[in-house]
CSV table of N, CA and C in Angstrom, one decimal:
chain,number,residue,atom,x,y,z
A,13,UNK,N,58.6,125.4,114.2
A,13,UNK,CA,57.4,126.1,113.9
A,13,UNK,C,57.6,127.3,113.0
A,14,UNK,N,58.8,127.9,113.1
A,14,UNK,CA,59.1,129.0,112.2
A,14,UNK,C,59.3,128.5,110.8
A,15,UNK,N,59.9,127.3,110.6
A,15,UNK,CA,60.0,126.7,109.3
A,15,UNK,C,58.7,126.5,108.7
A,16,UNK,N,57.7,126.0,109.5
A,16,UNK,CA,56.4,125.8,109.0
A,16,UNK,C,55.7,127.1,108.6
A,17,UNK,N,55.9,128.1,109.3
A,17,UNK,CA,55.4,129.4,108.9
A,17,UNK,C,56.0,129.9,107.6
A,18,UNK,N,57.3,129.7,107.5
A,18,UNK,CA,57.9,130.1,106.2
A,18,UNK,C,57.4,129.3,105.1
A,19,UNK,N,57.2,128.0,105.3
A,19,UNK,CA,56.7,127.1,104.3
A,19,UNK,C,55.2,127.5,103.9
A,20,UNK,N,54.5,127.9,104.9
A,20,UNK,CA,53.1,128.3,104.6
A,20,UNK,C,53.1,129.6,103.8
A,21,UNK,N,54.0,130.6,104.2
A,21,UNK,CA,54.1,131.8,103.5
A,21,UNK,C,54.5,131.6,102.0
A,22,UNK,N,55.4,130.7,101.8
A,22,UNK,CA,55.9,130.4,100.4
A,22,UNK,C,54.8,129.8,99.6
A,23,UNK,N,54.1,128.8,100.2
A,23,UNK,CA,52.9,128.2,99.5
A,23,UNK,C,51.9,129.2,99.2
A,24,UNK,N,51.6,130.2,100.1
A,24,UNK,CA,50.7,131.2,99.9
A,24,UNK,C,51.1,132.1,98.7
A,25,UNK,N,52.4,132.3,98.5
A,25,UNK,CA,52.9,133.1,97.4
A,25,UNK,C,52.5,132.5,96.1
A,26,UNK,N,52.7,131.2,96.0
A,26,UNK,CA,52.5,130.5,94.8
A,26,UNK,C,51.0,130.4,94.5
A,27,UNK,N,50.2,130.0,95.5
A,27,UNK,CA,48.8,129.7,95.3
A,27,UNK,C,47.9,131.0,95.3
A,28,UNK,N,48.2,131.9,96.1
A,28,UNK,CA,47.3,133.0,96.3
A,28,UNK,C,47.7,134.3,95.7
A,29,UNK,N,48.9,134.4,95.2
A,29,UNK,CA,49.3,135.6,94.5
A,29,UNK,C,49.3,136.8,95.4
A,30,UNK,N,48.4,137.8,95.1
A,30,UNK,CA,48.4,139.1,95.8
A,30,UNK,C,48.0,139.0,97.3
A,31,UNK,N,47.4,137.9,97.8
A,31,UNK,CA,46.9,137.8,99.1
A,31,UNK,C,48.0,137.2,100.1
A,32,UNK,N,49.2,137.1,99.6
A,32,UNK,CA,50.3,136.4,100.4
A,32,UNK,C,50.5,137.1,101.7
A,33,UNK,N,50.7,138.4,101.7
A,33,UNK,CA,51.0,139.1,102.9
A,33,UNK,C,50.0,139.0,104.0
A,34,UNK,N,48.7,139.0,103.6
A,34,UNK,CA,47.6,138.9,104.6
A,34,UNK,C,47.7,137.5,105.2
A,35,UNK,N,47.9,136.4,104.4
A,35,UNK,CA,47.9,135.1,105.0
A,35,UNK,C,49.1,134.9,105.9
A,36,UNK,N,50.2,135.4,105.6
A,36,UNK,CA,51.4,135.2,106.4
A,36,UNK,C,51.2,136.0,107.7
A,37,UNK,N,50.6,137.2,107.7
A,37,UNK,CA,50.4,138.0,108.9
A,37,UNK,C,49.4,137.3,109.8
A,38,UNK,N,48.4,136.7,109.3
A,38,UNK,CA,47.4,136.0,110.1
A,38,UNK,C,48.0,134.8,110.9
A,39,UNK,N,48.9,134.0,110.2
A,39,UNK,CA,49.5,132.9,110.8
A,39,UNK,C,50.4,133.4,112.0
A,40,UNK,N,51.2,134.4,111.8
A,40,UNK,CA,52.1,134.9,112.8
A,40,UNK,C,51.3,135.4,114.0
A,41,UNK,N,50.1,136.1,113.8
A,41,UNK,CA,49.3,136.6,114.9
A,41,UNK,C,48.8,135.5,115.7
A,42,UNK,N,48.4,134.4,115.1
A,42,UNK,CA,47.9,133.2,115.9
A,42,UNK,C,49.0,132.6,116.7
A,43,UNK,N,50.2,132.4,116.0
A,43,UNK,CA,51.3,131.7,116.7
A,43,UNK,C,51.9,132.5,117.8
A,44,UNK,N,51.8,133.8,117.8
A,44,UNK,CA,52.4,134.6,118.8
A,44,UNK,C,51.4,135.3,119.7
A,45,UNK,N,50.2,134.7,119.8
A,45,UNK,CA,49.1,135.3,120.5
A,45,UNK,C,49.5,135.4,122.0
A,46,UNK,N,49.4,136.6,122.6
A,46,UNK,CA,49.7,136.8,124.0
A,46,UNK,C,48.8,136.1,124.9
A,47,UNK,N,47.5,135.8,124.5
A,47,UNK,CA,46.6,135.1,125.3
A,47,UNK,C,47.0,133.7,125.6
A,48,UNK,N,48.0,133.2,124.9
A,48,UNK,CA,48.5,131.8,125.1
A,48,UNK,C,49.6,131.7,126.1
A,49,UNK,N,50.0,132.9,126.7
A,49,UNK,CA,51.0,132.9,127.7
A,49,UNK,C,50.4,132.9,129.1
A,50,UNK,N,51.1,132.3,130.1
A,50,UNK,CA,50.7,132.4,131.5
A,50,UNK,C,51.7,133.2,132.2
A,51,UNK,N,51.4,134.5,132.5
A,51,UNK,CA,52.4,135.3,133.2
A,51,UNK,C,52.5,134.9,134.7
A,52,UNK,N,53.7,135.2,135.2
A,52,UNK,CA,53.9,135.0,136.7
A,52,UNK,C,53.0,135.9,137.4
A,53,UNK,N,52.3,135.5,138.5
A,53,UNK,CA,51.4,136.3,139.2
A,53,UNK,C,50.0,136.2,138.7
A,54,UNK,N,49.7,135.4,137.7
A,54,UNK,CA,48.4,135.3,137.1
A,54,UNK,C,47.4,134.8,138.2
A,55,UNK,N,46.2,135.2,138.1
A,55,UNK,CA,45.2,134.7,139.1
A,55,UNK,C,44.5,133.5,138.4
A,56,UNK,N,44.5,132.4,139.2
A,56,UNK,CA,44.0,131.2,138.6
A,56,UNK,C,42.9,130.6,139.5
A,57,UNK,N,41.8,130.2,138.9
A,57,UNK,CA,40.7,129.6,139.6
A,57,UNK,C,40.8,128.1,139.3
A,58,UNK,N,40.8,127.3,140.3
A,58,UNK,CA,40.8,125.8,140.1
A,58,UNK,C,39.4,125.3,140.3
A,59,UNK,N,38.8,124.8,139.2
A,59,UNK,CA,37.5,124.3,139.3
A,59,UNK,C,37.4,123.0,140.0
A,60,UNK,N,36.2,122.6,140.5
A,60,UNK,CA,36.1,121.4,141.3
A,60,UNK,C,36.4,120.2,140.4
A,61,UNK,N,37.1,119.2,140.9
A,61,UNK,CA,37.5,118.0,140.2
A,61,UNK,C,37.1,116.8,141.1
A,62,UNK,N,36.5,115.8,140.4
A,62,UNK,CA,36.1,114.6,141.2
A,62,UNK,C,37.2,114.1,142.1
A,63,UNK,N,36.7,113.6,143.3
A,63,UNK,CA,37.6,113.0,144.2
A,63,UNK,C,38.5,114.1,145.0
A,64,UNK,N,38.1,115.3,144.9
A,64,UNK,CA,38.9,116.4,145.6
A,64,UNK,C,40.2,116.7,145.0
A,65,UNK,N,40.4,116.3,143.8
A,65,UNK,CA,41.8,116.5,143.1
A,65,UNK,C,42.1,118.0,143.1
A,66,UNK,N,41.1,118.9,143.0
A,66,UNK,CA,41.4,120.3,143.0
A,66,UNK,C,42.2,120.7,144.3
A,67,UNK,N,41.9,120.1,145.4
A,67,UNK,CA,42.6,120.4,146.6
A,67,UNK,C,44.0,119.9,146.6
A,68,UNK,N,44.2,118.7,146.0
A,68,UNK,CA,45.6,118.2,145.8
A,68,UNK,C,46.4,119.2,144.9
A,69,UNK,N,45.7,119.7,143.8
A,69,UNK,CA,46.4,120.6,142.9
A,69,UNK,C,46.8,121.9,143.6
A,70,UNK,N,45.9,122.4,144.4
A,70,UNK,CA,46.2,123.7,145.1
A,70,UNK,C,47.4,123.5,146.1
A,71,UNK,N,47.4,122.4,146.8
A,71,UNK,CA,48.5,122.0,147.7
A,71,UNK,C,49.8,121.9,147.0
A,72,UNK,N,49.8,121.2,145.8
A,72,UNK,CA,51.0,121.0,145.0
A,72,UNK,C,51.5,122.3,144.5
A,73,UNK,N,50.6,123.1,144.0
A,73,UNK,CA,51.0,124.4,143.5
A,73,UNK,C,51.8,125.2,144.5
A,74,UNK,N,51.3,125.2,145.7
A,74,UNK,CA,52.0,125.9,146.8
A,74,UNK,C,53.3,125.2,147.2
A,75,UNK,N,53.3,123.9,147.3
A,75,UNK,CA,54.5,123.2,147.6
A,75,UNK,C,55.6,123.4,146.6
A,76,UNK,N,55.3,123.4,145.3
A,76,UNK,CA,56.2,123.6,144.3
A,76,UNK,C,56.5,125.1,143.9
A,77,UNK,N,55.9,126.0,144.7
A,77,UNK,CA,56.2,127.4,144.5
A,77,UNK,C,55.9,127.9,143.1
A,78,UNK,N,54.8,127.4,142.5
A,78,UNK,CA,54.4,127.9,141.2
A,78,UNK,C,54.0,129.4,141.3
A,79,UNK,N,54.5,130.2,140.5
A,79,UNK,CA,54.3,131.7,140.6
A,79,UNK,C,53.0,132.2,140.1
A,80,UNK,N,51.9,131.7,140.7
A,80,UNK,CA,50.5,132.1,140.4
A,80,UNK,C,49.8,132.4,141.7
A,81,UNK,N,48.7,133.1,141.6
A,81,UNK,CA,47.8,133.3,142.7
A,81,UNK,C,46.5,132.5,142.5
A,82,UNK,N,46.2,131.7,143.5
A,82,UNK,CA,45.0,130.9,143.4
A,82,UNK,C,43.9,131.7,144.0
A,83,UNK,N,42.8,131.8,143.3
A,83,UNK,CA,41.6,132.6,143.8
A,83,UNK,C,40.4,131.6,143.8
A,84,UNK,N,39.5,131.9,144.8
A,84,UNK,CA,38.3,131.0,144.9
A,84,UNK,C,37.1,131.6,144.2
A,85,UNK,N,37.2,132.8,143.6
A,85,UNK,CA,36.1,133.4,142.9
A,85,UNK,C,36.5,133.4,141.4
A,86,UNK,N,35.8,132.7,140.6
A,86,UNK,CA,36.1,132.6,139.2
A,86,UNK,C,36.1,133.9,138.5
A,87,UNK,N,35.2,134.8,138.9
A,87,UNK,CA,35.1,136.2,138.3
A,87,UNK,C,36.3,137.0,138.5
A,88,UNK,N,37.2,136.7,139.4
A,88,UNK,CA,38.4,137.4,139.7
A,88,UNK,C,39.6,136.8,139.1
A,89,UNK,N,39.4,135.7,138.3
A,89,UNK,CA,40.5,134.9,137.8
A,89,UNK,C,40.8,135.3,136.3
A,90,UNK,N,42.1,135.2,136.0
A,90,UNK,CA,42.5,135.3,134.6
A,90,UNK,C,42.5,134.0,133.8
A,91,UNK,N,42.7,132.9,134.6
A,91,UNK,CA,42.7,131.6,134.0
A,91,UNK,C,41.9,130.6,134.9
A,92,UNK,N,41.5,129.5,134.3
A,92,UNK,CA,40.8,128.4,135.0
A,92,UNK,C,41.6,127.1,134.8
A,93,UNK,N,41.9,126.4,135.8
A,93,UNK,CA,42.5,125.1,135.8
A,93,UNK,C,41.4,124.1,136.1
A,94,UNK,N,41.3,123.1,135.1
A,94,UNK,CA,40.3,122.1,135.3
A,94,UNK,C,40.9,120.7,134.9
A,95,UNK,N,40.2,119.7,135.2
A,95,UNK,CA,40.8,118.4,134.8
A,95,UNK,C,40.0,117.2,135.2
A,96,UNK,N,40.5,116.0,135.0
A,96,UNK,CA,39.9,114.8,135.4
A,96,UNK,C,41.0,113.9,136.0
A,97,UNK,N,40.6,113.0,136.8
A,97,UNK,CA,41.5,112.1,137.5
A,97,UNK,C,40.9,110.7,137.7
A,98,UNK,N,41.7,109.7,137.7
A,98,UNK,CA,41.3,108.3,138.0
A,98,UNK,C,42.3,107.6,138.8
A,99,UNK,N,41.8,106.9,139.8
A,99,UNK,CA,42.7,106.2,140.8
A,99,UNK,C,42.3,104.7,140.7
A,100,UNK,N,43.3,103.9,140.8
A,100,UNK,CA,43.0,102.4,140.9
A,100,UNK,C,43.8,101.9,142.1
A,101,UNK,N,43.1,101.5,143.1
A,101,UNK,CA,43.7,101.0,144.3
A,101,UNK,C,44.3,99.7,144.1
A,102,UNK,N,45.3,99.4,144.9
A,102,UNK,CA,46.0,98.1,144.8
A,102,UNK,C,45.0,96.9,145.1
A,103,UNK,N,45.1,95.9,144.3
A,103,UNK,CA,44.2,94.7,144.5
A,103,UNK,C,44.7,93.9,145.7
A,104,UNK,N,43.9,93.0,146.1
A,104,UNK,CA,44.3,92.1,147.3
A,104,UNK,C,45.5,91.3,147.0
A,105,UNK,N,45.7,90.8,145.8
A,105,UNK,CA,46.8,90.0,145.5
A,105,UNK,C,48.1,90.8,145.6
A,106,UNK,N,48.1,92.0,145.1
A,106,UNK,CA,49.3,92.9,145.1
A,106,UNK,C,49.6,93.2,146.6
A,107,UNK,N,48.6,93.4,147.4
A,107,UNK,CA,48.9,93.7,148.8
A,107,UNK,C,49.4,92.5,149.6
A,108,UNK,N,48.7,91.3,149.4
A,108,UNK,CA,49.1,90.1,150.1
A,108,UNK,C,50.4,89.5,149.7
A,109,UNK,N,50.6,89.4,148.4
A,109,UNK,CA,51.8,88.7,147.9
A,109,UNK,C,53.1,89.6,147.8
A,110,UNK,N,52.9,90.9,147.5
A,110,UNK,CA,54.0,91.8,147.3
A,110,UNK,C,54.1,92.8,148.5
A,111,UNK,N,53.1,92.9,149.3
A,111,UNK,CA,53.1,93.9,150.3
A,111,UNK,C,53.0,95.3,149.8
A,112,UNK,N,52.5,95.5,148.6
A,112,UNK,CA,52.5,96.8,148.0
A,112,UNK,C,51.1,97.4,148.0
A,113,UNK,N,50.9,98.5,148.6
A,113,UNK,CA,49.6,99.2,148.7
A,113,UNK,C,49.5,100.4,147.8
A,114,UNK,N,50.5,100.6,146.9
A,114,UNK,CA,50.5,101.7,146.0
A,114,UNK,C,49.4,101.7,145.0
A,115,UNK,N,48.9,102.8,144.7
A,115,UNK,CA,47.8,102.9,143.7
A,115,UNK,C,48.3,103.4,142.4
A,116,UNK,N,47.5,103.2,141.3
A,116,UNK,CA,47.8,103.7,140.0
A,116,UNK,C,47.0,105.0,139.8
A,117,UNK,N,47.7,106.0,139.4
A,117,UNK,CA,47.0,107.4,139.3
A,117,UNK,C,47.2,107.9,137.9
A,118,UNK,N,46.1,108.4,137.4
A,118,UNK,CA,46.1,109.1,136.1
A,118,UNK,C,45.4,110.5,136.3
A,119,UNK,N,45.9,111.5,135.7
A,119,UNK,CA,45.3,112.8,135.7
A,119,UNK,C,45.6,113.6,134.4
A,120,UNK,N,44.6,114.3,134.0
A,120,UNK,CA,44.7,115.2,132.9
A,120,UNK,C,44.2,116.6,133.3
A,121,UNK,N,45.0,117.6,133.1
A,121,UNK,CA,44.6,118.9,133.5
A,121,UNK,C,44.8,119.9,132.3
A,122,UNK,N,44.0,121.0,132.3
A,122,UNK,CA,44.2,122.0,131.3
A,122,UNK,C,44.0,123.4,131.9
A,123,UNK,N,44.6,124.4,131.3
A,123,UNK,CA,44.4,125.7,131.8
A,123,UNK,C,43.9,126.6,130.6
A,124,UNK,N,42.8,127.3,130.9
A,124,UNK,CA,42.2,128.1,129.9
A,124,UNK,C,42.3,129.6,130.3
A,125,UNK,N,42.6,130.4,129.3
A,125,UNK,CA,42.6,131.9,129.4
A,125,UNK,C,41.1,132.3,129.4
A,126,UNK,N,40.6,132.8,130.5
A,126,UNK,CA,39.1,133.1,130.6
A,126,UNK,C,38.7,134.2,129.7
A,127,UNK,N,39.6,135.1,129.3
A,127,UNK,CA,39.2,136.2,128.5
A,127,UNK,C,39.1,135.8,127.0
A,128,UNK,N,40.0,135.0,126.6
A,128,UNK,CA,40.1,134.6,125.1
A,128,UNK,C,39.5,133.2,124.9
A,129,UNK,N,39.3,132.4,125.9
A,129,UNK,CA,38.9,131.0,125.7
A,129,UNK,C,39.9,130.1,125.2
A,130,UNK,N,41.2,130.5,125.1
A,130,UNK,CA,42.3,129.7,124.6
A,130,UNK,C,42.8,128.7,125.6
A,131,UNK,N,43.0,127.5,125.2
A,131,UNK,CA,43.6,126.5,126.1
A,131,UNK,C,45.1,126.8,126.0
A,132,UNK,N,45.7,127.3,127.1
A,132,UNK,CA,47.1,127.7,127.1
A,132,UNK,C,48.1,126.7,127.6
A,133,UNK,N,47.6,125.7,128.3
A,133,UNK,CA,48.5,124.6,128.8
A,133,UNK,C,47.6,123.4,129.1
A,134,UNK,N,48.3,122.2,128.9
A,134,UNK,CA,47.6,121.0,129.3
A,134,UNK,C,48.7,120.0,129.6
A,135,UNK,N,48.4,119.1,130.5
A,135,UNK,CA,49.3,118.1,130.9
A,135,UNK,C,48.6,116.8,131.3
A,136,UNK,N,49.2,115.7,131.0
A,136,UNK,CA,48.7,114.4,131.4
A,136,UNK,C,49.7,113.6,132.1
A,137,UNK,N,49.4,113.0,133.3
A,137,UNK,CA,50.3,112.3,134.1
A,137,UNK,C,49.7,110.9,134.4
A,138,UNK,N,50.6,109.9,134.3
A,138,UNK,CA,50.2,108.5,134.7
A,138,UNK,C,51.3,108.0,135.6
A,139,UNK,N,50.9,107.7,136.8
A,139,UNK,CA,51.8,107.1,137.8
A,139,UNK,C,51.3,105.7,138.1
A,140,UNK,N,52.1,104.7,137.6
A,140,UNK,CA,51.7,103.3,137.7
A,140,UNK,C,51.7,102.7,139.1
A,141,UNK,N,52.6,103.2,139.9
A,141,UNK,CA,52.7,102.6,141.3
A,141,UNK,C,53.0,103.8,142.2
A,142,UNK,N,52.0,104.5,142.6
A,142,UNK,CA,52.2,105.8,143.3
A,142,UNK,C,52.0,105.6,144.8
A,143,UNK,N,53.0,105.7,145.6
A,143,UNK,CA,52.9,105.5,147.1
A,143,UNK,C,52.1,106.6,147.7
A,144,UNK,N,52.2,107.8,147.1
A,144,UNK,CA,51.4,109.0,147.7
A,144,UNK,C,50.2,109.3,146.9
A,145,UNK,N,49.8,108.5,146.0
A,145,UNK,CA,48.5,108.6,145.3
A,145,UNK,C,48.3,109.9,144.5
A,146,UNK,N,47.2,110.6,144.8
A,146,UNK,CA,46.9,111.8,144.1
A,146,UNK,C,47.9,112.9,144.3
A,147,UNK,N,48.5,112.9,145.5
A,147,UNK,CA,49.5,114.0,145.8
A,147,UNK,C,50.6,113.9,144.8
A,148,UNK,N,51.1,112.7,144.5
A,148,UNK,CA,52.2,112.5,143.6
A,148,UNK,C,51.9,113.0,142.2
A,149,UNK,N,50.7,112.7,141.7
A,149,UNK,CA,50.3,113.1,140.3
A,149,UNK,C,50.1,114.7,140.3
A,150,UNK,N,49.5,115.2,141.4
A,150,UNK,CA,49.3,116.6,141.4
A,150,UNK,C,50.6,117.4,141.5
A,151,UNK,N,51.6,116.9,142.2
A,151,UNK,CA,52.9,117.5,142.2
A,151,UNK,C,53.6,117.5,140.8
A,152,UNK,N,53.4,116.4,140.1
A,152,UNK,CA,53.9,116.4,138.7
A,152,UNK,C,53.3,117.5,137.8
A,153,UNK,N,52.0,117.6,138.0
A,153,UNK,CA,51.2,118.7,137.2
A,153,UNK,C,51.8,120.1,137.6
A,154,UNK,N,51.9,120.3,138.9
A,154,UNK,CA,52.4,121.6,139.4
A,154,UNK,C,53.8,121.9,138.9
A,155,UNK,N,54.7,120.9,138.9
A,155,UNK,CA,56.1,121.0,138.4
A,155,UNK,C,56.1,121.4,137.0
A,156,UNK,N,55.3,120.8,136.1
A,156,UNK,CA,55.2,121.1,134.7
A,156,UNK,C,54.6,122.5,134.4
A,157,UNK,N,53.6,122.9,135.2
A,157,UNK,CA,53.0,124.2,135.1
A,157,UNK,C,54.0,125.3,135.5
A,158,UNK,N,54.8,125.1,136.5
A,158,UNK,CA,55.8,126.0,136.9
A,158,UNK,C,56.9,126.2,135.8
A,159,UNK,N,57.2,125.1,135.1
A,159,UNK,CA,58.2,125.1,134.0
A,159,UNK,C,57.6,125.9,132.9
A,160,UNK,N,56.4,125.7,132.6
A,160,UNK,CA,55.7,126.5,131.5
A,160,UNK,C,55.7,128.0,131.8
A,161,UNK,N,55.4,128.4,133.0
A,161,UNK,CA,55.4,129.8,133.4
A,161,UNK,C,56.8,130.4,133.3
A,162,UNK,N,57.7,129.7,133.9
A,162,UNK,CA,59.1,130.2,133.9
A,162,UNK,C,59.7,130.3,132.6
A,163,UNK,N,59.4,129.4,131.7
A,163,UNK,CA,59.9,129.4,130.3
A,163,UNK,C,59.3,130.5,129.5
A,164,UNK,N,58.0,130.8,129.9
A,164,UNK,CA,57.3,131.9,129.2
A,164,UNK,C,57.0,131.7,127.7
A,165,UNK,N,57.0,130.4,127.3
A,165,UNK,CA,56.8,130.1,125.9
A,165,UNK,C,55.3,129.8,125.7
A,166,UNK,N,55.0,129.7,124.4
A,166,UNK,CA,53.7,129.4,124.0
A,166,UNK,C,53.4,127.9,124.1
């Protein structure tokens, strides 16, 4: 990313002449925006998600010890976690012939900074044969959210 910033600043020098400093400063401000960080202890509101997936996410966040505080009042939150999920139950042939009752789970989640409107994190998970269904995909989301917070990167 830094090479890209340097390349943009160099291009600005050639094309824009006297406006180079302004263009380079704007790019750095966007790429280092504090509103794109999720600090430990942040207050997060989990919006309703079809199929009760918001409950699975809350449980997974606690199980994986993600360093955030879940709040039930959006007005008290710094961030909002929302998403979509899809489950496909095992068909009769899979159950009868293979004895496998595992479902296929897909989920996509995103976290938004409520003050700036910036999407600060997103994750997509697809579990082809999930024995624990939504719980498994929610735990994968929580694990990656925890890594994002602990890494502290943009």
